[in-house]
XYZ file of N, CA and C in Angstrom:
816
model
N 75.425 0.045 -6.783
C 74.953 -1.233 -7.266
C 74.219 -1.008 -8.578
N 74.937 -1.038 -9.660
C 74.351 -0.790 -10.965
C 74.261 -2.084 -11.737
N 73.102 -2.302 -12.373
C 72.949 -3.472 -13.215
C 73.024 -3.027 -14.656
N 74.004 -3.541 -15.415
C 74.107 -3.229 -16.822
C 73.279 -4.250 -17.585
N 72.333 -3.766 -18.362
C 71.427 -4.633 -19.094
C 71.824 -4.698 -20.554
N 71.421 -5.771 -21.218
C 71.420 -5.755 -22.662
C 70.497 -4.628 -23.090
N 70.933 -3.829 -24.061
C 70.133 -2.652 -24.409
C 68.726 -3.068 -24.817
N 67.754 -2.459 -24.178
C 66.350 -2.713 -24.468
C 65.783 -1.526 -25.243
N 64.706 -1.790 -25.964
C 64.010 -0.688 -26.627
C 62.512 -0.946 -26.604
N 61.752 0.125 -26.431
C 60.301 0.093 -26.508
C 59.871 1.025 -27.630
N 58.868 0.612 -28.377
C 58.327 1.452 -29.436
C 57.320 2.415 -28.820
N 57.713 3.657 -28.678
C 56.866 4.673 -28.068
C 56.400 5.629 -29.165
N 55.166 5.469 -29.582
C 54.573 6.349 -30.585
C 55.445 6.469 -31.828
N 55.974 5.321 -32.259
C 56.754 5.266 -33.487
C 58.235 5.537 -33.329
N 58.674 5.886 -32.123
C 60.100 6.115 -31.868
C 60.610 5.096 -30.864
N 61.868 4.736 -30.982
C 62.448 3.763 -30.071
C 62.951 4.466 -28.817
N 62.491 3.986 -27.674
C 63.002 4.442 -26.379
C 63.949 3.363 -25.895
N 65.242 3.698 -25.797
C 66.253 2.701 -25.454
C 66.800 2.942 -24.052
N 67.144 1.863 -23.377
C 67.742 1.970 -22.054
C 68.625 0.750 -21.790
N 69.649 0.944 -20.959
C 70.556 -0.160 -20.655
C 70.889 -0.214 -19.161
N 70.037 0.403 -18.343
C 70.152 0.289 -16.894
C 68.739 0.319 -16.318
N 68.564 -0.135 -15.092
C 67.213 -0.160 -14.516
C 66.563 1.223 -14.522
N 65.283 1.236 -14.847
C 64.501 2.464 -14.877
C 63.664 2.585 -13.613
N 63.451 3.819 -13.201
C 62.598 4.089 -12.040
C 61.272 4.658 -12.520
N 60.200 4.016 -12.079
C 58.850 4.481 -12.349
C 58.314 5.114 -11.068
N 58.025 6.400 -11.102
C 57.488 7.092 -9.946
C 55.972 6.967 -9.897
N 55.440 6.765 -8.718
C 54.015 6.523 -8.523
C 53.283 7.828 -8.208
N 52.195 8.074 -8.931
C 51.286 9.159 -8.580
C 49.883 8.581 -8.450
N 49.434 8.416 -7.216
C 48.091 7.909 -6.941
C 47.131 9.076 -6.750
N 46.199 9.242 -7.681
C 45.195 10.297 -7.578
C 43.932 9.725 -6.932
N 44.132 9.113 -5.800
C 43.055 8.416 -5.099
C 43.032 8.851 -3.636
N 41.867 8.805 -3.002
C 41.804 9.176 -1.591
C 42.155 8.035 -0.651
N 42.278 6.807 -1.185
C 42.364 5.645 -0.299
C 43.487 4.678 -0.650
N 44.484 5.095 -1.414
C 45.617 4.205 -1.656
C 46.350 3.962 -0.344
N 46.991 2.794 -0.237
C 47.472 2.345 1.078
C 48.550 3.241 1.664
N 49.363 3.899 0.834
C 50.475 4.688 1.377
C 50.255 6.188 1.225
N 49.845 6.625 0.036
C 49.797 8.064 -0.225
C 48.415 8.545 -0.639
N 47.383 7.813 -0.261
C 46.034 8.212 -0.630
C 45.693 9.626 -0.174
N 45.277 10.463 -1.111
C 44.843 11.814 -0.789
C 45.945 12.846 -0.710
N 47.208 12.439 -0.767
C 48.299 13.405 -0.594
C 48.455 14.350 -1.777
N 48.131 13.873 -2.975
C 48.461 14.648 -4.178
C 47.241 14.873 -5.060
N 46.070 14.989 -4.442
C 44.837 15.037 -5.217
C 44.494 16.418 -5.777
N 45.116 17.463 -5.295
C 44.854 18.784 -5.872
C 45.693 18.967 -7.136
N 45.271 19.899 -7.992
C 46.010 20.155 -9.227
C 47.437 20.604 -8.925
N 47.575 21.493 -7.944
C 48.888 22.041 -7.626
C 49.813 20.973 -7.045
N 49.295 20.179 -6.109
C 50.153 19.183 -5.471
C 50.513 18.060 -6.431
N 49.618 17.717 -7.355
C 49.922 16.641 -8.296
C 51.002 17.053 -9.288
N 50.915 18.275 -9.790
C 51.953 18.760 -10.713
C 53.297 18.836 -10.003
N 53.301 19.359 -8.778
C 54.541 19.460 -8.015
C 55.137 18.079 -7.757
N 54.275 17.115 -7.463
C 54.731 15.738 -7.222
C 55.393 15.164 -8.471
N 54.767 15.335 -9.620
C 55.348 14.826 -10.871
C 56.681 15.513 -11.143
N 56.703 16.832 -11.014
C 57.926 17.595 -11.275
C 59.053 17.155 -10.347
N 58.742 16.960 -9.087
C 59.769 16.532 -8.125
C 60.308 15.147 -8.467
N 59.430 14.218 -8.821
C 59.901 12.865 -9.143
C 60.783 12.864 -10.380
N 60.426 13.684 -11.362
C 61.264 13.765 -12.569
C 62.614 14.383 -12.226
N 62.617 15.444 -11.444
C 63.877 16.078 -11.046
C 64.760 15.134 -10.238
N 64.121 14.235 -9.490
C 64.877 13.265 -8.693
C 65.421 12.116 -9.523
N 64.896 11.929 -10.730
C 65.467 10.918 -11.610
C 64.519 9.866 -12.144
N 63.209 10.055 -11.982
C 62.256 9.087 -12.529
C 62.233 9.175 -14.048
N 62.258 8.019 -14.699
C 62.158 7.959 -16.161
C 60.716 7.792 -16.619
N 59.877 7.243 -15.733
C 58.471 6.984 -16.035
C 57.636 7.501 -14.861
N 56.500 8.103 -15.159
C 55.531 8.481 -14.135
C 54.264 7.662 -14.375
N 53.823 6.955 -13.345
C 52.651 6.081 -13.446
C 51.487 6.726 -12.703
N 50.449 7.105 -13.453
C 49.327 7.870 -12.898
C 48.093 6.979 -12.822
N 47.531 6.860 -11.618
C 46.348 6.041 -11.440
C 45.274 6.742 -10.643
N 43.998 6.423 -10.965
C 42.886 7.039 -10.266
C 41.929 6.047 -9.644
N 42.356 4.770 -9.577
C 41.492 3.720 -9.039
C 42.332 2.877 -8.095
N 42.017 2.905 -6.815
C 42.788 2.136 -5.848
C 42.510 0.643 -6.022
N 43.572 -0.139 -6.135
C 43.435 -1.593 -6.235
C 44.020 -2.283 -5.013
N 44.136 -1.557 -3.911
C 44.575 -2.195 -2.680
C 43.538 -3.242 -2.276
N 43.924 -4.259 -1.500
C 42.956 -5.266 -1.046
C 41.758 -4.626 -0.353
N 40.559 -4.996 -0.794
C 39.335 -4.483 -0.194
C 38.859 -3.163 -0.743
N 39.537 -2.621 -1.752
C 39.172 -1.303 -2.283
C 37.774 -1.312 -2.880
N 37.103 -0.166 -2.756
C 35.750 -0.019 -3.292
C 35.779 0.232 -4.795
N 34.669 -0.101 -5.440
C 34.494 0.163 -6.860
C 34.114 1.630 -7.075
N 34.645 2.228 -8.144
C 34.227 3.578 -8.526
C 33.833 3.564 -9.996
N 33.086 4.572 -10.409
C 32.628 4.638 -11.789
C 33.765 5.026 -12.722
N 33.557 4.730 -13.999
C 34.536 5.097 -15.019
C 34.741 6.608 -15.045
N 33.653 7.356 -14.972
C 33.778 8.813 -15.046
C 34.491 9.382 -13.826
N 34.272 8.784 -12.656
C 34.993 9.245 -11.468
C 36.488 8.971 -11.601
N 36.824 7.805 -12.153
C 38.245 7.484 -12.356
C 38.879 8.492 -13.301
N 38.210 8.779 -14.403
C 38.775 9.714 -15.378
C 38.864 11.128 -14.797
N 37.866 11.526 -14.047
C 37.878 12.857 -13.449
C 39.096 13.040 -12.551
N 39.502 11.982 -11.855
C 40.645 12.076 -10.947
C 41.967 12.297 -11.680
N 42.090 11.739 -12.883
C 43.399 11.736 -13.548
C 43.482 12.615 -14.786
N 42.354 13.094 -15.278
C 42.355 13.819 -16.557
C 43.309 15.004 -16.540
N 43.207 15.858 -15.538
C 44.039 17.062 -15.504
C 45.529 16.723 -15.489
N 45.930 15.843 -14.587
C 47.364 15.585 -14.425
C 47.946 14.835 -15.620
N 47.150 14.013 -16.280
C 47.637 13.358 -17.493
C 47.878 14.395 -18.584
N 46.909 15.249 -18.812
C 47.062 16.277 -19.846
C 48.248 17.189 -19.545
N 48.358 17.634 -18.305
C 49.435 18.545 -17.927
C 50.804 17.874 -18.015
N 50.888 16.619 -17.579
C 52.171 15.913 -17.577
C 52.694 15.712 -18.989
N 51.800 15.333 -19.905
C 52.207 15.127 -21.293
C 52.736 16.421 -21.905
N 52.089 17.534 -21.588
C 52.491 18.827 -22.146
C 53.761 19.351 -21.482
N 53.804 19.296 -20.159
C 54.902 19.933 -19.424
C 56.194 19.118 -19.430
N 56.085 17.802 -19.528
C 57.265 16.941 -19.384
C 57.386 16.009 -20.587
N 57.630 16.560 -21.769
C 57.598 15.760 -22.999
C 58.700 14.708 -23.101
N 59.769 14.840 -22.330
C 60.856 13.855 -22.417
C 60.710 12.726 -21.400
N 59.632 12.757 -20.602
C 59.382 11.714 -19.606
C 58.255 10.808 -20.083
N 58.423 9.505 -19.877
C 57.368 8.563 -20.236
C 56.243 8.645 -19.206
N 55.017 8.748 -19.687
C 53.845 8.802 -18.818
C 53.042 7.522 -19.019
N 52.734 6.869 -17.903
C 51.969 5.626 -17.914
C 50.639 5.856 -17.214
N 49.584 5.216 -17.721
C 48.297 5.262 -17.027
C 48.073 3.909 -16.371
N 47.749 3.952 -15.092
C 47.508 2.755 -14.293
C 45.998 2.521 -14.250
N 45.508 1.648 -15.138
C 44.078 1.383 -15.220
C 43.839 0.006 -15.804
N 42.708 -0.589 -15.459
C 42.314 -1.855 -16.082
C 41.128 -1.655 -17.021
N 40.694 -0.407 -17.209
C 39.551 -0.110 -18.066
C 40.036 0.391 -19.423
N 39.580 -0.258 -20.477
C 40.044 0.110 -21.814
C 39.605 1.523 -22.197
N 38.451 1.976 -21.730
C 37.996 3.325 -22.080
C 38.876 4.381 -21.420
N 39.275 4.147 -20.179
C 40.209 5.071 -19.522
C 41.542 5.051 -20.249
N 42.017 3.861 -20.593
C 43.279 3.752 -21.321
C 43.191 4.479 -22.662
N 42.065 4.324 -23.367
C 41.909 4.995 -24.663
C 41.974 6.519 -24.505
N 41.254 7.034 -23.527
C 41.262 8.489 -23.312
C 42.678 8.975 -22.992
N 43.383 8.212 -22.160
C 44.745 8.613 -21.796
C 45.689 8.536 -22.992
N 45.545 7.495 -23.796
C 46.369 7.363 -25.008
C 46.087 8.519 -25.955
N 44.823 8.893 -26.085
C 44.462 10.024 -26.953
C 45.078 11.330 -26.470
N 45.353 11.419 -25.166
C 45.999 12.614 -24.613
C 47.520 12.562 -24.751
N 48.060 11.403 -25.164
C 49.487 11.325 -25.441
C 50.322 10.508 -24.476
N 49.677 9.755 -23.553
C 50.494 8.923 -22.647
C 51.198 7.827 -23.448
N 52.195 7.203 -22.829
C 53.106 6.329 -23.565
C 52.944 4.840 -23.283
N 52.334 4.471 -22.159
C 52.158 3.055 -21.863
C 50.976 2.861 -20.935
N 50.465 1.609 -20.928
C 49.323 1.255 -20.100
C 49.765 0.211 -19.088
N 49.464 0.468 -17.820
C 49.796 -0.429 -16.720
C 48.486 -1.042 -16.211
N 48.247 -2.307 -16.566
C 46.970 -2.961 -16.288
C 47.155 -4.037 -15.224
N 46.702 -3.771 -14.004
C 46.884 -4.737 -12.920
C 46.144 -6.037 -13.171
N 45.145 -6.014 -14.033
C 44.341 -7.216 -14.248
C 44.846 -8.084 -15.387
N 45.863 -7.636 -16.106
C 46.353 -8.413 -17.233
C 45.289 -8.679 -18.282
N 44.389 -7.732 -18.468
C 43.330 -7.891 -19.449
C 42.145 -8.708 -18.973
N 42.168 -9.120 -17.706
C 41.113 -9.993 -17.189
C 39.826 -9.252 -16.856
N 39.909 -7.972 -16.532
C 38.724 -7.231 -16.109
C 37.994 -6.565 -17.268
N 38.678 -6.393 -18.391
C 38.081 -5.705 -19.536
C 38.544 -6.411 -20.806
N 37.633 -7.101 -21.454
C 37.988 -7.907 -22.629
C 38.392 -7.054 -23.829
N 38.158 -5.761 -23.774
C 38.519 -4.881 -24.881
C 39.942 -4.337 -24.760
N 40.599 -4.587 -23.617
C 41.904 -3.971 -23.378
C 42.946 -4.423 -24.404
N 43.070 -5.714 -24.648
C 44.098 -6.192 -25.571
C 43.879 -5.634 -26.976
N 42.625 -5.562 -27.402
C 42.329 -5.018 -28.734
C 42.731 -3.550 -28.815
N 42.512 -2.814 -27.744
C 42.917 -1.401 -27.726
C 44.429 -1.271 -27.836
N 45.150 -2.084 -27.080
C 46.613 -2.030 -27.115
C 47.124 -2.344 -28.514
N 46.509 -3.339 -29.163
C 46.902 -3.688 -30.529
C 46.586 -2.553 -31.499
N 45.415 -1.970 -31.365
C 44.979 -0.886 -32.253
C 45.893 0.327 -32.150
N 46.316 0.656 -30.930
C 47.088 1.886 -30.707
C 48.593 1.638 -30.640
N 48.993 0.365 -30.653
C 50.420 0.009 -30.602
C 51.104 0.661 -29.402
N 50.482 0.482 -28.234
C 50.978 1.093 -26.997
C 51.667 0.051 -26.140
N 52.869 0.310 -25.617
C 53.502 -0.624 -24.686
C 52.581 -0.952 -23.517
N 52.627 -2.219 -23.098
C 51.641 -2.730 -22.150
C 52.327 -3.446 -21.002
N 51.982 -3.050 -19.777
C 52.491 -3.725 -18.586
C 51.473 -4.774 -18.172
N 51.886 -6.023 -18.256
C 51.036 -7.182 -18.000
C 51.320 -7.707 -16.599
N 50.364 -7.534 -15.697
C 50.566 -7.966 -14.314
C 49.818 -9.251 -14.028
N 50.370 -10.052 -13.115
C 49.692 -11.257 -12.653
C 48.772 -10.918 -11.494
N 47.544 -11.412 -11.575
C 46.549 -11.161 -10.536
C 45.525 -12.278 -10.566
N 44.998 -12.594 -9.400
C 43.837 -13.464 -9.283
C 42.719 -12.696 -8.595
N 41.478 -12.922 -9.031
C 40.346 -12.319 -8.346
C 40.245 -10.826 -8.577
N 39.624 -10.158 -7.626
C 39.407 -8.713 -7.678
C 39.982 -8.089 -6.404
N 40.103 -6.755 -6.356
C 40.579 -6.146 -5.107
C 39.763 -6.558 -3.889
N 38.486 -6.841 -4.083
C 37.629 -7.231 -2.964
C 37.986 -8.603 -2.396
N 38.389 -9.551 -3.285
C 38.546 -10.935 -2.821
C 39.894 -11.570 -3.115
N 40.851 -10.804 -3.673
C 42.080 -11.432 -4.145
C 42.898 -12.084 -3.033
N 42.802 -11.582 -1.812
C 43.615 -12.165 -0.753
C 43.051 -13.498 -0.244
N 41.914 -13.912 -0.787
C 41.404 -15.253 -0.500
C 41.782 -16.239 -1.601
N 42.571 -15.768 -2.567
C 42.920 -16.594 -3.721
C 44.426 -16.826 -3.801
N 45.007 -17.229 -2.687
C 46.456 -17.452 -2.630
C 46.811 -18.941 -2.645
N 45.851 -19.780 -2.984
C 46.067 -21.237 -2.970
C 46.533 -21.717 -4.346
N 47.826 -21.669 -4.568
C 48.414 -22.076 -5.843
C 48.872 -23.532 -5.770
N 48.810 -24.221 -6.906
C 49.412 -25.552 -6.974
C 50.932 -25.428 -6.872
N 51.489 -24.549 -7.677
C 52.908 -24.201 -7.629
C 52.999 -22.745 -8.054
N 53.293 -21.869 -7.126
C 53.198 -20.428 -7.356
C 53.950 -19.992 -8.607
N 55.227 -20.322 -8.690
C 56.057 -19.832 -9.797
C 55.580 -20.413 -11.119
N 55.301 -21.689 -11.144
C 54.836 -22.321 -12.385
C 53.483 -21.764 -12.799
N 52.607 -21.535 -11.827
C 51.300 -20.970 -12.149
C 51.431 -19.576 -12.763
N 52.350 -18.756 -12.233
C 52.549 -17.420 -12.799
C 53.153 -17.522 -14.199
N 54.096 -18.427 -14.380
C 54.692 -18.633 -15.713
C 53.614 -19.025 -16.717
N 52.746 -19.945 -16.335
C 51.688 -20.388 -17.243
C 50.717 -19.252 -17.560
N 50.425 -18.441 -16.554
C 49.569 -17.266 -16.748
C 50.211 -16.329 -17.773
N 51.491 -16.010 -17.564
C 52.186 -15.116 -18.489
C 52.228 -15.712 -19.897
N 52.540 -16.998 -19.994
C 52.664 -17.621 -21.316
C 51.360 -17.498 -22.106
N 50.244 -17.773 -21.440
C 48.942 -17.693 -22.111
C 48.639 -16.265 -22.556
N 48.886 -15.310 -21.665
C 48.595 -13.909 -21.984
C 49.536 -13.375 -23.069
N 50.802 -13.722 -22.988
C 51.777 -13.256 -23.983
C 51.433 -13.815 -25.360
N 51.064 -15.093 -25.411
C 50.673 -15.689 -26.696
C 49.499 -14.933 -27.312
N 48.529 -14.577 -26.467
C 47.371 -13.832 -26.963
C 47.785 -12.449 -27.454
N 48.597 -11.752 -26.677
C 49.042 -10.422 -27.069
C 49.833 -10.465 -28.375
N 50.742 -11.420 -28.487
C 51.568 -11.495 -29.694
C 50.745 -11.899 -30.905
N 49.689 -12.697 -30.687
C 48.807 -13.055 -31.812
C 48.091 -11.833 -32.367
N 47.975 -10.790 -31.538
C 47.358 -9.539 -31.959
C 48.386 -8.535 -32.485
N 49.645 -8.960 -32.540
C 50.700 -8.094 -33.044
C 51.328 -7.194 -32.004
N 51.095 -7.501 -30.715
C 51.630 -6.684 -29.622
C 52.952 -7.275 -29.150
N 54.034 -6.524 -29.264
C 55.362 -7.019 -28.896
C 55.999 -6.257 -27.753
N 55.543 -5.025 -27.505
C 56.117 -4.216 -26.421
C 55.384 -4.528 -25.130
N 55.828 -5.609 -24.469
C 55.167 -6.139 -23.281
C 56.162 -6.110 -22.126
N 55.713 -5.640 -20.982
C 56.505 -5.616 -19.751
C 55.788 -6.496 -18.736
N 56.523 -7.361 -18.058
C 55.929 -8.312 -17.121
C 56.050 -7.818 -15.685
N 54.963 -7.955 -14.939
C 54.921 -7.597 -13.521
C 54.311 -8.778 -12.767
N 55.079 -9.448 -11.902
C 54.542 -10.625 -11.199
C 53.487 -10.298 -10.153
N 53.249 -9.031 -9.867
C 52.136 -8.642 -9.010
C 52.365 -8.893 -7.535
N 53.432 -8.333 -7.006
C 53.687 -8.475 -5.566
C 52.505 -7.927 -4.771
N 52.030 -8.716 -3.817
C 50.943 -8.286 -2.947
C 49.554 -8.535 -3.499
N 49.444 -8.878 -4.769
C 48.146 -9.124 -5.387
C 47.886 -10.629 -5.422
N 46.987 -11.087 -4.559
C 46.692 -12.517 -4.436
C 47.958 -13.313 -4.089
N 48.808 -12.710 -3.256
C 50.018 -13.376 -2.758
C 50.084 -13.155 -1.248
N 50.380 -14.199 -0.500
C 50.526 -14.024 0.939
C 51.965 -13.635 1.273
N 52.242 -13.467 2.539
C 53.552 -12.972 2.990
C 54.698 -13.790 2.399
N 54.659 -15.099 2.589
C 55.756 -15.951 2.118
C 55.833 -16.004 0.598
N 54.696 -15.948 -0.066
C 54.693 -16.036 -1.525
C 55.374 -14.841 -2.178
N 55.249 -13.664 -1.577
C 55.943 -12.500 -2.120
C 57.454 -12.699 -2.119
N 57.977 -13.264 -1.058
C 59.424 -13.496 -0.988
C 59.841 -14.655 -1.895
N 58.957 -15.615 -2.099
C 59.249 -16.704 -3.044
C 59.396 -16.148 -4.464
N 58.515 -15.222 -4.829
C 58.621 -14.602 -6.155
C 59.928 -13.820 -6.269
N 60.252 -13.059 -5.242
C 61.478 -12.259 -5.279
C 62.700 -13.142 -5.457
N 62.742 -14.258 -4.745
C 63.880 -15.173 -4.843
C 63.989 -15.826 -6.217
N 62.851 -15.955 -6.896
C 62.818 -16.651 -8.189
C 62.537 -15.715 -9.359
N 62.749 -14.426 -9.153
C 62.384 -13.449 -10.166
C 63.074 -13.710 -11.503
N 64.317 -14.174 -11.441
C 65.065 -14.372 -12.689
C 64.479 -15.472 -13.564
N 63.603 -16.313 -12.997
C 62.947 -17.348 -13.800
C 62.122 -16.718 -14.921
N 61.551 -15.547 -14.646
C 60.684 -14.912 -15.635
C 61.468 -14.308 -16.794
N 62.784 -14.292 -16.689
C 63.609 -13.803 -17.788
C 63.556 -14.734 -18.993
N 63.008 -15.943 -18.777
C 62.876 -16.884 -19.891
C 62.028 -16.309 -21.018
N 61.156 -15.334 -20.693
C 60.307 -14.723 -21.726
C 61.044 -13.654 -22.525
N 62.235 -13.266 -22.084
C 63.018 -12.224 -22.733
C 62.208 -10.937 -22.903
N 61.511 -10.579 -21.839
C 60.757 -9.330 -21.793
C 61.176 -8.565 -20.543
N 61.074 -7.245 -20.548
C 61.408 -6.483 -19.344
C 60.533 -6.902 -18.166
N 61.140 -6.906 -16.975
C 60.418 -7.247 -15.753
C 60.294 -5.994 -14.893
N 59.074 -5.702 -14.481
C 58.789 -4.589 -13.577
C 58.392 -5.154 -12.227
N 58.851 -4.514 -11.155
C 58.404 -4.916 -9.820
C 57.817 -3.707 -9.095
N 56.720 -3.975 -8.391
C 56.079 -2.952 -7.576
C 56.051 -3.405 -6.127
N 57.137 -3.130 -5.418
C 57.295 -3.568 -4.031
C 57.083 -2.445 -3.031
N 57.044 -1.231 -3.510
C 57.239 -0.056 -2.667
C 56.289 0.013 -1.475
N 56.864 -0.104 -0.292
C 56.175 0.092 0.997
C 54.926 -0.794 1.163
N 54.907 -1.937 0.502
C 53.731 -2.800 0.594
C 53.652 -3.484 1.956
N 52.481 -4.046 2.229
C 52.199 -4.534 3.588
C 53.155 -5.627 4.025
N 53.599 -6.482 3.097
C 54.508 -7.551 3.510
C 55.881 -6.995 3.883
N 56.266 -5.885 3.298
C 57.515 -5.226 3.690
C 57.344 -4.555 5.045
N 56.211 -3.886 5.234
C 55.962 -3.253 6.535
C 55.866 -4.306 7.640
N 55.341 -5.460 7.320
C 55.240 -6.534 8.295
C 56.622 -7.074 8.658
N 57.492 -7.199 7.678
C 58.827 -7.751 7.909
C 59.746 -6.754 8.611
N 59.673 -5.491 8.209
C 60.634 -4.495 8.685
C 60.052 -3.538 9.718
N 58.730 -3.487 9.841
C 58.087 -2.491 10.684
C 57.737 -1.256 9.871
N 56.661 -0.600 10.234
C 56.208 0.570 9.480
C 57.285 1.651 9.420
N 57.990 1.846 10.521
C 58.991 2.911 10.580
C 60.196 2.630 9.687
N 60.374 1.371 9.291
C 61.507 0.991 8.437
C 61.049 0.545 7.048
N 59.861 1.000 6.620
C 59.332 0.508 5.347
C 60.152 0.976 4.149
N 60.752 2.172 4.237
C 61.619 2.612 3.141
C 62.880 1.775 3.101
N 63.499 1.554 4.254
C 64.697 0.710 4.302
C 64.392 -0.675 3.731
N 63.267 -1.245 4.122
C 62.892 -2.560 3.619
C 62.640 -2.546 2.124
N 61.994 -1.483 1.649
C 61.742 -1.358 0.212
C 63.044 -1.303 -0.567
N 64.003 -0.536 -0.065
C 65.298 -0.434 -0.743
C 66.011 -1.783 -0.774
N 65.975 -2.501 0.337
C 66.634 -3.809 0.370
C 65.967 -4.787 -0.589
N 64.635 -4.776 -0.626
C 63.924 -5.693 -1.507
C 64.126 -5.317 -2.982
N 64.149 -4.029 -3.277
C 64.379 -3.622 -4.664
C 65.814 -3.892 -5.097
N 66.750 -3.822 -4.177
C 68.128 -4.205 -4.499
C 68.169 -5.669 -4.944
N 67.502 -6.538 -4.181
C 67.431 -7.953 -4.560
C 66.715 -8.133 -5.889
N 65.640 -7.369 -6.078
C 64.880 -7.486 -7.318
C 65.743 -7.136 -8.529
N 66.512 -6.061 -8.425
C 67.382 -5.666 -9.534
C 68.452 -6.725 -9.774
N 69.030 -7.226 -8.694
C 70.047 -8.275 -8.831
C 69.470 -9.537 -9.467
N 68.157 -9.752 -9.278
C 67.508 -10.937 -9.825
C 66.812 -10.682 -11.164
N 67.057 -9.516 -11.755
C 66.598 -9.313 -13.120
C 65.573 -8.233 -13.356
N 65.116 -7.527 -12.326
C 64.148 -6.450 -12.547
C 64.788 -5.320 -13.343
N 64.054 -4.806 -14.317
C 64.551 -3.720 -15.154
C 63.816 -2.415 -14.906
N 62.637 -2.492 -14.313
C 61.872 -1.305 -13.958
C 61.373 -1.483 -12.530
N 61.603 -0.487 -11.694
C 61.115 -0.552 -10.316
C 60.140 0.599 -10.088
N 58.955 0.240 -9.611
C 57.863 1.192 -9.410
C 57.862 1.598 -7.941
N 58.097 2.901 -7.676
C 58.383 3.316 -6.301
C 57.713 4.634 -5.945
N 57.539 4.830 -4.628
C 57.112 6.121 -4.091
C 58.306 7.040 -3.857
N 59.449 6.473 -3.514
C 60.621 7.245 -3.079
C 61.678 7.217 -4.185
N 61.580 8.173 -5.106
C 62.418 8.142 -6.300
C 63.878 8.394 -5.981
N 64.176 9.468 -5.262
C 65.569 9.851 -5.030
C 66.354 8.749 -4.329
N 65.750 8.104 -3.335
C 66.430 7.032 -2.624
C 66.778 5.875 -3.549
N 65.918 5.618 -4.529
C 66.179 4.508 -5.447
C 67.153 4.901 -6.567
N 67.189 6.164 -6.922
C 68.240 6.643 -7.839
C 69.605 6.401 -7.186
N 69.705 6.740 -5.922
C 70.973 6.519 -5.209
C 71.292 5.031 -5.098
N 70.263 4.215 -4.889
C 70.460 2.768 -4.828
C 71.062 2.244 -6.132
N 70.499 2.654 -7.243
C 70.988 2.167 -8.530
C 72.390 2.688 -8.805
N 72.658 3.930 -8.428
C 74.027 4.457 -8.613
C 75.038 3.644 -7.836
């Protein structure tokens, strides 16, 4: 099941990165409490091995995060977040120069440090809402930016699922944010509707069914469905990979160009 795309390009540090098929973004959570893989890859040795394995399996992008944004997650300091990811970011940039490295953070200072180390894109779950300096940093450094839809904070977002019209509200959110980004000269924008973030069980499937609506912005669409609670609820914990594959198949058919996953090899086979 391969989706042939109109050739896309991202400006990565002055060079064009082009692609014409869905890309796989492999997840590396350097956190002790992420919902699926918290604590699994926190040592230097295990984190490098994890990155190397995902690249060998076919990941085009590695997304490195040190701050859990699962519902109810605790706050950590900026320095603790950086301490968790500093080593693996530096090592990944040096060891895997042909792979795109993304930093998963909503803090502009963390993003700046990661950009200074050579990462290629910023994945901000807050869409610039948590740090007013983020958009200015992206403009200053000309770094591709993943703009996600979110309401509230990890502590309270699941109490903020009362939308007037879910799809229209997300479209309006994106339109406002995109206008602001483009006014700052930022054009390399990737949209993420934020599955599981301030969305209830039914709303996640509503977004999936209507994913192609967001193609009106003519920007790449990223989905992060991998093993999330609504999939585990629908398919059962023991079938969460099967459910993830089925949902990502639908997502690609409905216009997703980047899929953010824990299980890289299985999704490489899916796309093939």
